[in-house]
mmCIF file of C-alpha atoms and ligand atoms in Angstrom:
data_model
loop_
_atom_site.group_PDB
_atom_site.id
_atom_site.type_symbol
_atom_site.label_atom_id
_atom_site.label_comp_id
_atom_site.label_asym_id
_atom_site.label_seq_id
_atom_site.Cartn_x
_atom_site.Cartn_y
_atom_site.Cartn_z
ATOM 1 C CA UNK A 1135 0.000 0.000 0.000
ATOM 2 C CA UNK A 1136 1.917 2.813 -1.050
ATOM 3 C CA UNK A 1137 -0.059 5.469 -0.687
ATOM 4 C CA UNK A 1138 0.280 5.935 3.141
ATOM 5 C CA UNK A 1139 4.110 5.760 2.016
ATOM 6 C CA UNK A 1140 3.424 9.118 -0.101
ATOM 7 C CA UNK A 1141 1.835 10.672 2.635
ATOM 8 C CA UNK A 1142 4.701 10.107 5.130
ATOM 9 C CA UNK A 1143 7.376 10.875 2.832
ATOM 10 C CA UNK A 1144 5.573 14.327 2.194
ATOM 11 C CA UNK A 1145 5.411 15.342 5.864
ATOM 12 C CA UNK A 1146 8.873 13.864 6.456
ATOM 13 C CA UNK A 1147 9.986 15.954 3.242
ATOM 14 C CA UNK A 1148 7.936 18.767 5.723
ATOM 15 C CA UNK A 1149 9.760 18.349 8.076
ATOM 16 C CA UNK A 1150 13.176 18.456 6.863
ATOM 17 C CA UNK A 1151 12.114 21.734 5.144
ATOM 18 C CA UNK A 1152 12.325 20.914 2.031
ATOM 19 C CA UNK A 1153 10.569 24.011 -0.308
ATOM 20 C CA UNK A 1154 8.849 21.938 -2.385
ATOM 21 C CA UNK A 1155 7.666 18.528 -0.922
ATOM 22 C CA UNK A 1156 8.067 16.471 -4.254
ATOM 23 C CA UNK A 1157 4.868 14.559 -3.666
ATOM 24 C CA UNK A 1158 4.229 15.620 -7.867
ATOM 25 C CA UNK A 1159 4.065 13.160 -9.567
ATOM 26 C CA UNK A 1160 1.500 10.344 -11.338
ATOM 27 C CA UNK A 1161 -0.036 7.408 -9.908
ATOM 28 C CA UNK A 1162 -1.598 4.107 -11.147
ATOM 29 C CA UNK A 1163 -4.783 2.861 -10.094
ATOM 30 C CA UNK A 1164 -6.079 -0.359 -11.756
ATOM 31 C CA UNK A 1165 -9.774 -1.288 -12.146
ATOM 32 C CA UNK A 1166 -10.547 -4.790 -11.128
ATOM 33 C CA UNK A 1167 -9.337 -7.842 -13.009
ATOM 34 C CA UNK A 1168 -11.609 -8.173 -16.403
ATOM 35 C CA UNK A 1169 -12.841 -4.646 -16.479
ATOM 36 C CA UNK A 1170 -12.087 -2.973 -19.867
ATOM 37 C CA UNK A 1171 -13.565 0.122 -18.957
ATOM 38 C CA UNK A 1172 -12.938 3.144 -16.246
ATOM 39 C CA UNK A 1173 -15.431 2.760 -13.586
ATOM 40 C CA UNK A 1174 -14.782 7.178 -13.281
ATOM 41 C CA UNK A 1175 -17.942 8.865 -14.094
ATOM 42 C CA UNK A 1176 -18.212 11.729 -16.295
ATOM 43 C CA UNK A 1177 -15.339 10.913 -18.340
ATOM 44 C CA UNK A 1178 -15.157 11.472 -22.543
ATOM 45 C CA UNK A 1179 -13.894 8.134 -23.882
ATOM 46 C CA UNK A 1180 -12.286 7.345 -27.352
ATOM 47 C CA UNK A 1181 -12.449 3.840 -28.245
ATOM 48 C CA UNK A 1182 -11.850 3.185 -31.619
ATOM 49 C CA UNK A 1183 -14.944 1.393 -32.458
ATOM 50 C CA UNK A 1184 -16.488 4.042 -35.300
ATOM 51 C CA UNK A 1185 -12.551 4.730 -36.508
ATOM 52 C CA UNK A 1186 -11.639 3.033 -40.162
ATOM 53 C CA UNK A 1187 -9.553 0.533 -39.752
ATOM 54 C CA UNK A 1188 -5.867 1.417 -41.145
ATOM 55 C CA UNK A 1189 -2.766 3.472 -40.058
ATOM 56 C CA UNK A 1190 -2.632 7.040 -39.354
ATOM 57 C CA UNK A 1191 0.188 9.237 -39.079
ATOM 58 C CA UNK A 1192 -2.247 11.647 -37.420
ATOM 59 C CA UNK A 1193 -5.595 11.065 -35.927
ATOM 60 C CA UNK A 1194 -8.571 13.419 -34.170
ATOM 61 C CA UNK A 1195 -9.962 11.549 -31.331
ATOM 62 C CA UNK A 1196 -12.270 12.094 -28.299
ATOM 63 C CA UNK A 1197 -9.424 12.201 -26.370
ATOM 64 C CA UNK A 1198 -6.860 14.446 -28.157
ATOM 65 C CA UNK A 1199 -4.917 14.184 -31.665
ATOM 66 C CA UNK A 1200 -2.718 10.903 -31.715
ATOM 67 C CA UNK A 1201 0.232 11.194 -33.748
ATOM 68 C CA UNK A 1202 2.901 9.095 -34.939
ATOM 69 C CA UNK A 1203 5.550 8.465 -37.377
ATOM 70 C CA UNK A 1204 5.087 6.484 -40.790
ATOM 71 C CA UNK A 1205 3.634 3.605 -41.335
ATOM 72 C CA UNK A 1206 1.931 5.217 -38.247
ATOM 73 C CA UNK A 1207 -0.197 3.901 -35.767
ATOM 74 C CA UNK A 1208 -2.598 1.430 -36.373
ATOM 75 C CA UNK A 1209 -6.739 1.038 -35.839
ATOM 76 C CA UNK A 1210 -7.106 -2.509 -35.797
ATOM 77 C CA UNK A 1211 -9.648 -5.067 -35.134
ATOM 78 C CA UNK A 1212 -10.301 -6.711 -31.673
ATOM 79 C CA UNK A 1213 -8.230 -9.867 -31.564
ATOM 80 C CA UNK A 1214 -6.239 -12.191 -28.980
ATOM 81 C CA UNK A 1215 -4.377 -9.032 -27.989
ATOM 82 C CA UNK A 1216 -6.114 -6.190 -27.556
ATOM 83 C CA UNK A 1217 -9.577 -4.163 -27.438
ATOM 84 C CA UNK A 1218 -12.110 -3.675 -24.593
ATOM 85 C CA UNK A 1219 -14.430 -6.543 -24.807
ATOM 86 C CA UNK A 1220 -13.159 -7.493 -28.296
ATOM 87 C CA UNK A 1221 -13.766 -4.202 -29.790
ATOM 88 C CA UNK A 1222 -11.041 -2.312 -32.335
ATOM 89 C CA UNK A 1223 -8.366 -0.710 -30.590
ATOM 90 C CA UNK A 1224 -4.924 1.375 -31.398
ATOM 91 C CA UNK A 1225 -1.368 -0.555 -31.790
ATOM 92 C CA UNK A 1226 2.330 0.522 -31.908
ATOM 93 C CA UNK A 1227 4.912 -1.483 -32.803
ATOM 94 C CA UNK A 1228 5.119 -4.764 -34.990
ATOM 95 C CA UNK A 1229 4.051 -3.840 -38.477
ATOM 96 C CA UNK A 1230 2.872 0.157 -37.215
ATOM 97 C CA UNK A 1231 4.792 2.612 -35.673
ATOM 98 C CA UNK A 1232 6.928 1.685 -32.250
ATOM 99 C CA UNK A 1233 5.275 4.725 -30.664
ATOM 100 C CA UNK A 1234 2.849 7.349 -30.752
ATOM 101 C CA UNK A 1235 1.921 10.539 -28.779
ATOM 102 C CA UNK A 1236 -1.118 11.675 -27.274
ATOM 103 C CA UNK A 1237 -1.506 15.610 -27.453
ATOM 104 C CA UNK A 1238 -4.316 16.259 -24.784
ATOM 105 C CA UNK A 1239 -6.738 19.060 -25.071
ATOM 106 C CA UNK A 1240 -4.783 20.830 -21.881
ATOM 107 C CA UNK A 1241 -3.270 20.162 -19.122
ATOM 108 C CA UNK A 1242 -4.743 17.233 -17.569
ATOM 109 C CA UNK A 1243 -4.689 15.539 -13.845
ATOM 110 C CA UNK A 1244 -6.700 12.280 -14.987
ATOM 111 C CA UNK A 1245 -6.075 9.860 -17.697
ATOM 112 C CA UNK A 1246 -7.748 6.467 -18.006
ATOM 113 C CA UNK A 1247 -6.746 3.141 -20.696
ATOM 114 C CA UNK A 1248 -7.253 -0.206 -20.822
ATOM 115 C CA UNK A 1249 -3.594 -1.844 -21.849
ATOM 116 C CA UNK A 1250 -4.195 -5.166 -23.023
ATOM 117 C CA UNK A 1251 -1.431 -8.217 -23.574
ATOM 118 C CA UNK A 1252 0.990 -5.452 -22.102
ATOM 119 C CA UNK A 1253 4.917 -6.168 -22.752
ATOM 120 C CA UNK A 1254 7.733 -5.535 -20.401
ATOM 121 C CA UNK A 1255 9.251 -3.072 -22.556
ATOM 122 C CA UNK A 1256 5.821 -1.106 -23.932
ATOM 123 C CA UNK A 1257 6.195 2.242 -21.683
ATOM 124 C CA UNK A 1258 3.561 5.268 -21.104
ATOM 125 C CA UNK A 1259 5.021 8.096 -20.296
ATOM 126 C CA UNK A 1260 3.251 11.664 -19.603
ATOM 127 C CA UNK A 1261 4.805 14.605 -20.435
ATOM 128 C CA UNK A 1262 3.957 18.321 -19.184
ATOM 129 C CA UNK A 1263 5.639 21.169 -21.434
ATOM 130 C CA UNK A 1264 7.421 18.708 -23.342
ATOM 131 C CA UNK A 1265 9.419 17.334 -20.911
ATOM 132 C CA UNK A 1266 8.738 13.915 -19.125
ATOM 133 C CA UNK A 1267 7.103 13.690 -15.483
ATOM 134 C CA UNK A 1268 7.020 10.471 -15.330
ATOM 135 C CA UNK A 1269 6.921 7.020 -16.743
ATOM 136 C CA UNK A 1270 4.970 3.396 -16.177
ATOM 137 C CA UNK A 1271 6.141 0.210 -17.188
ATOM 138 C CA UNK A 1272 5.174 -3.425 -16.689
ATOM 139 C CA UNK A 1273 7.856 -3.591 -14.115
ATOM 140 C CA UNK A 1274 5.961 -0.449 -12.358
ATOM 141 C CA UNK A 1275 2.638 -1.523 -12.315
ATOM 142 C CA UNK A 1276 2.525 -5.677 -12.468
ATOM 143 C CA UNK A 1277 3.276 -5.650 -8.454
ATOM 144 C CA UNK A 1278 -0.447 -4.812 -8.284
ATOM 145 C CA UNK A 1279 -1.664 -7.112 -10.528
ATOM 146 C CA UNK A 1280 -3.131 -10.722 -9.297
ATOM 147 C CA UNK A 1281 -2.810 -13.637 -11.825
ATOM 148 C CA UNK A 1282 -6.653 -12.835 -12.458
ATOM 149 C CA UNK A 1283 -5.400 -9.985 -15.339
ATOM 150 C CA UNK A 1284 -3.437 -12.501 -17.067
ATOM 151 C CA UNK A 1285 -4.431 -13.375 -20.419
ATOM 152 C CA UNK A 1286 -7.170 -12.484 -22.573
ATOM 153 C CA UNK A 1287 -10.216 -12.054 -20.189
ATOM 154 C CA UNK A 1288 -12.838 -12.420 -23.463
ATOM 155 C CA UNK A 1289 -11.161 -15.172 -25.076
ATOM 156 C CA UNK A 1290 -8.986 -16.720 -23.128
ATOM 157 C CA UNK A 1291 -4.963 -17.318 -24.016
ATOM 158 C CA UNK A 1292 -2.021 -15.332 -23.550
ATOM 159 C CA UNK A 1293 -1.963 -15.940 -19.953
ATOM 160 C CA UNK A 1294 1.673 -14.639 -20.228
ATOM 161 C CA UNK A 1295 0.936 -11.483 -20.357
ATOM 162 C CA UNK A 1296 -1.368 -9.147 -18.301
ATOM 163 C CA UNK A 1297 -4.889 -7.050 -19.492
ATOM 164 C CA UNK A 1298 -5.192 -4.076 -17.052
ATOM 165 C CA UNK A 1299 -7.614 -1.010 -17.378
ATOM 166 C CA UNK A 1300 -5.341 1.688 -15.527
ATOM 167 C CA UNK A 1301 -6.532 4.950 -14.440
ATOM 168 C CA UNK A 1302 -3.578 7.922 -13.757
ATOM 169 C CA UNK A 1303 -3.928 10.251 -11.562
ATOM 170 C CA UNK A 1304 -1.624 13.364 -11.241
ATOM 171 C CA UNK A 1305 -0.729 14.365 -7.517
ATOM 172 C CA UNK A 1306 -0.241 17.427 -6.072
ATOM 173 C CA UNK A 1307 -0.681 19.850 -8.748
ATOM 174 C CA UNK A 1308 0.972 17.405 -11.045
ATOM 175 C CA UNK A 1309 -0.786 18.039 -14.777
ATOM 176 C CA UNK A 1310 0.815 16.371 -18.129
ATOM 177 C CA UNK A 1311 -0.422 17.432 -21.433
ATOM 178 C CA UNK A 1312 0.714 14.598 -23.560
ATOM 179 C CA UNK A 1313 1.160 11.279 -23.254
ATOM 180 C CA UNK A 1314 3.517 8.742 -24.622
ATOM 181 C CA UNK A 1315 2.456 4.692 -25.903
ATOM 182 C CA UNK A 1316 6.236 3.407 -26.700
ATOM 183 C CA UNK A 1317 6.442 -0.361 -27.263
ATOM 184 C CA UNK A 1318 10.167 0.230 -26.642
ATOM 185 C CA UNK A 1319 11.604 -1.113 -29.744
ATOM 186 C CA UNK A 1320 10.483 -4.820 -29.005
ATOM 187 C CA UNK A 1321 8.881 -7.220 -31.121
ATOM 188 C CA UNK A 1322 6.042 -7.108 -29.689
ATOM 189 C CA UNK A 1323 3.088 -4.679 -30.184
ATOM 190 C CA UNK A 1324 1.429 -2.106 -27.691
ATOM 191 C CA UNK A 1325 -2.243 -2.234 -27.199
ATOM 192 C CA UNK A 1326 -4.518 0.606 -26.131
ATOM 193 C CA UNK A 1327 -8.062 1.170 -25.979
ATOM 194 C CA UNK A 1328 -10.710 3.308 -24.337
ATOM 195 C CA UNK A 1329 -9.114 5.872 -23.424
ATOM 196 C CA UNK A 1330 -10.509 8.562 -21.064
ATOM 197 C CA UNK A 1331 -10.550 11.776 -20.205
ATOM 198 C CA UNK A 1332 -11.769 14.274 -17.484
ATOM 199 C CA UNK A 1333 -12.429 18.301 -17.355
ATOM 200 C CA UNK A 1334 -9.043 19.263 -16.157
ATOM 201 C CA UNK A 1335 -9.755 19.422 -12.740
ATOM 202 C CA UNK A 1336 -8.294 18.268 -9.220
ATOM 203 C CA UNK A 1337 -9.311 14.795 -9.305
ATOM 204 C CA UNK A 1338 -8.266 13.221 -6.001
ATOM 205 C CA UNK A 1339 -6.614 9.692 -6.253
ATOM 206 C CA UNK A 1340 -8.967 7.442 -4.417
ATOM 207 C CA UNK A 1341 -7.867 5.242 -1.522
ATOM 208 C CA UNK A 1342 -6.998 1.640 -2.449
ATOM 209 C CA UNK A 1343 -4.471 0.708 -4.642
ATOM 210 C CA UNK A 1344 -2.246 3.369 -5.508
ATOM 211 C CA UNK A 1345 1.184 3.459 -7.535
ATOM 212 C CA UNK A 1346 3.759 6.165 -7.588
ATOM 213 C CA UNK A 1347 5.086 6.269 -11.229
ATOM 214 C CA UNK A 1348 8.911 5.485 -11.165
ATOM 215 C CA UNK A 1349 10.293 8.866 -12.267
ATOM 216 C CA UNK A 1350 7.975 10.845 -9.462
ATOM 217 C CA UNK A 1351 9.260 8.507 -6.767
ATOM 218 C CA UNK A 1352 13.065 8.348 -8.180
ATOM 219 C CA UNK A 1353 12.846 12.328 -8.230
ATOM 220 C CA UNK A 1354 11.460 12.302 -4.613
ATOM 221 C CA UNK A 1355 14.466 9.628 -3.319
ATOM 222 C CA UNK A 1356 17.156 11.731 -4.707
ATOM 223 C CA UNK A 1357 15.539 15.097 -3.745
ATOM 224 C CA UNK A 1358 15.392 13.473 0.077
ATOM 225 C CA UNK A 1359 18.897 12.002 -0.120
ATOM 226 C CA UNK A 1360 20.487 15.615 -1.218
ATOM 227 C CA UNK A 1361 18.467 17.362 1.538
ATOM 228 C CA UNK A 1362 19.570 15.020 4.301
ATOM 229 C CA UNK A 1363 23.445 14.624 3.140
HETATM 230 CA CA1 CA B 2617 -12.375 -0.279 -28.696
HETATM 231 CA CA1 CA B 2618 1.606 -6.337 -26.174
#
């Protein structure tokens, strides 16, 4: 439960003095095992389900414009892989582009996405101002996951690999304005679908399972170690 961690690492960072108690950062809070959808109300979601099905080097979405180099990124068909309940969904890597960017409407404190068959090298990273505030990875976010979100919960198979509807959460301010699906050069592909979006708003993180993303809680390590030296 890392969340009460946060908390005392804030008021400890308090109470050393630091300026700036580097609680910023983006957390991780997956829906339960076999849901392909946020559970957030009042969201706006893409999905991909009215989008042709081919690659796109740019793309208009309920969610922001998705961009990517050429071939692109690609729309394609539910399959053992990807897409909320079997529905069409967007893929980097393989035979599309290894990566593609999210530009967001604004600055955002809420992102949701179901990540299907995920890889250990596919990587989301959000960005604020163009530079990077933090970063999720299988490695990050599979010590909350039960064996229940391996393999295909529709279908069946794949029971390598885990199927995980994720909604991010920026803390303490924290907003990013773009946001990064990198299948990190693999083989593999990277699967996303359904992906939400709030009014840019506070949203407060609810209590439960709750992941500090890597780079926030790196950032917050070395900021402690310099001020206690
Ligand atoms: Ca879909
Ligand atoms: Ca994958």
């Amino acid at each position: 439960m890392l969340r009460p961690l946060c908390v005392g690492l804030t008021a400890l960072a308090a109470a050393l003095g630091v300026a700036r108690p580097a609680a910023a950062g983006v957390v991780a809070v997956p829906e339960a095992a076999g849901v392909q959808y946020t559970t957030v109300a009042g969201v706006v979601t893409e999905t991909f389900d009215a989008t042709p099905q081919m690659q796109y080097t740019a793309l208009a979405t309920a969610a922001g414009g998705l961009s990517a180099a050429a071939p692109g990124l690609g729309v394609i068909p539910g399959d053992l892989y990807g897409g909320s309940l079997q529905t069409p969904y967007m893929g980097v890597g393989i035979s599309n582009a290894p990566a593609a960017t999210l530009t967001l409407p604004g600055p955002m404190s809420y992102i949701g996405m179901y990540l299907p068959a995920l890889d250990a090298t596919d990587a989301v990273r959000f960005l604020s101002g163009g530079s990077v505030v933090a970063t999720f990875t299988l490695a990050d976010i599979a010590p909350l996951l039960t064996p229940a979100y391996y393999g295909n919960p529709n279908i069946g198979g794949n029971t390598g690999e885990p199927y995980v509807y994720l909604n991010f959460y920026g803390t303490a301010g924290t907003t990013f304005d773009q946001v990064v699906f990198d299948n990190g050069g693999s083989g593999g592909g990277m699967e996303v679908d359904s992906i939400s979006l709030l009014a840019p708003t506070a949203v407060p993180a609810p209590a439960g399972l709750v992941l500090l993303g890597s780079g926030g809680l790196a950032l917050l390590g070395r900021r402690l170690r310099r001020r206690t030296a």
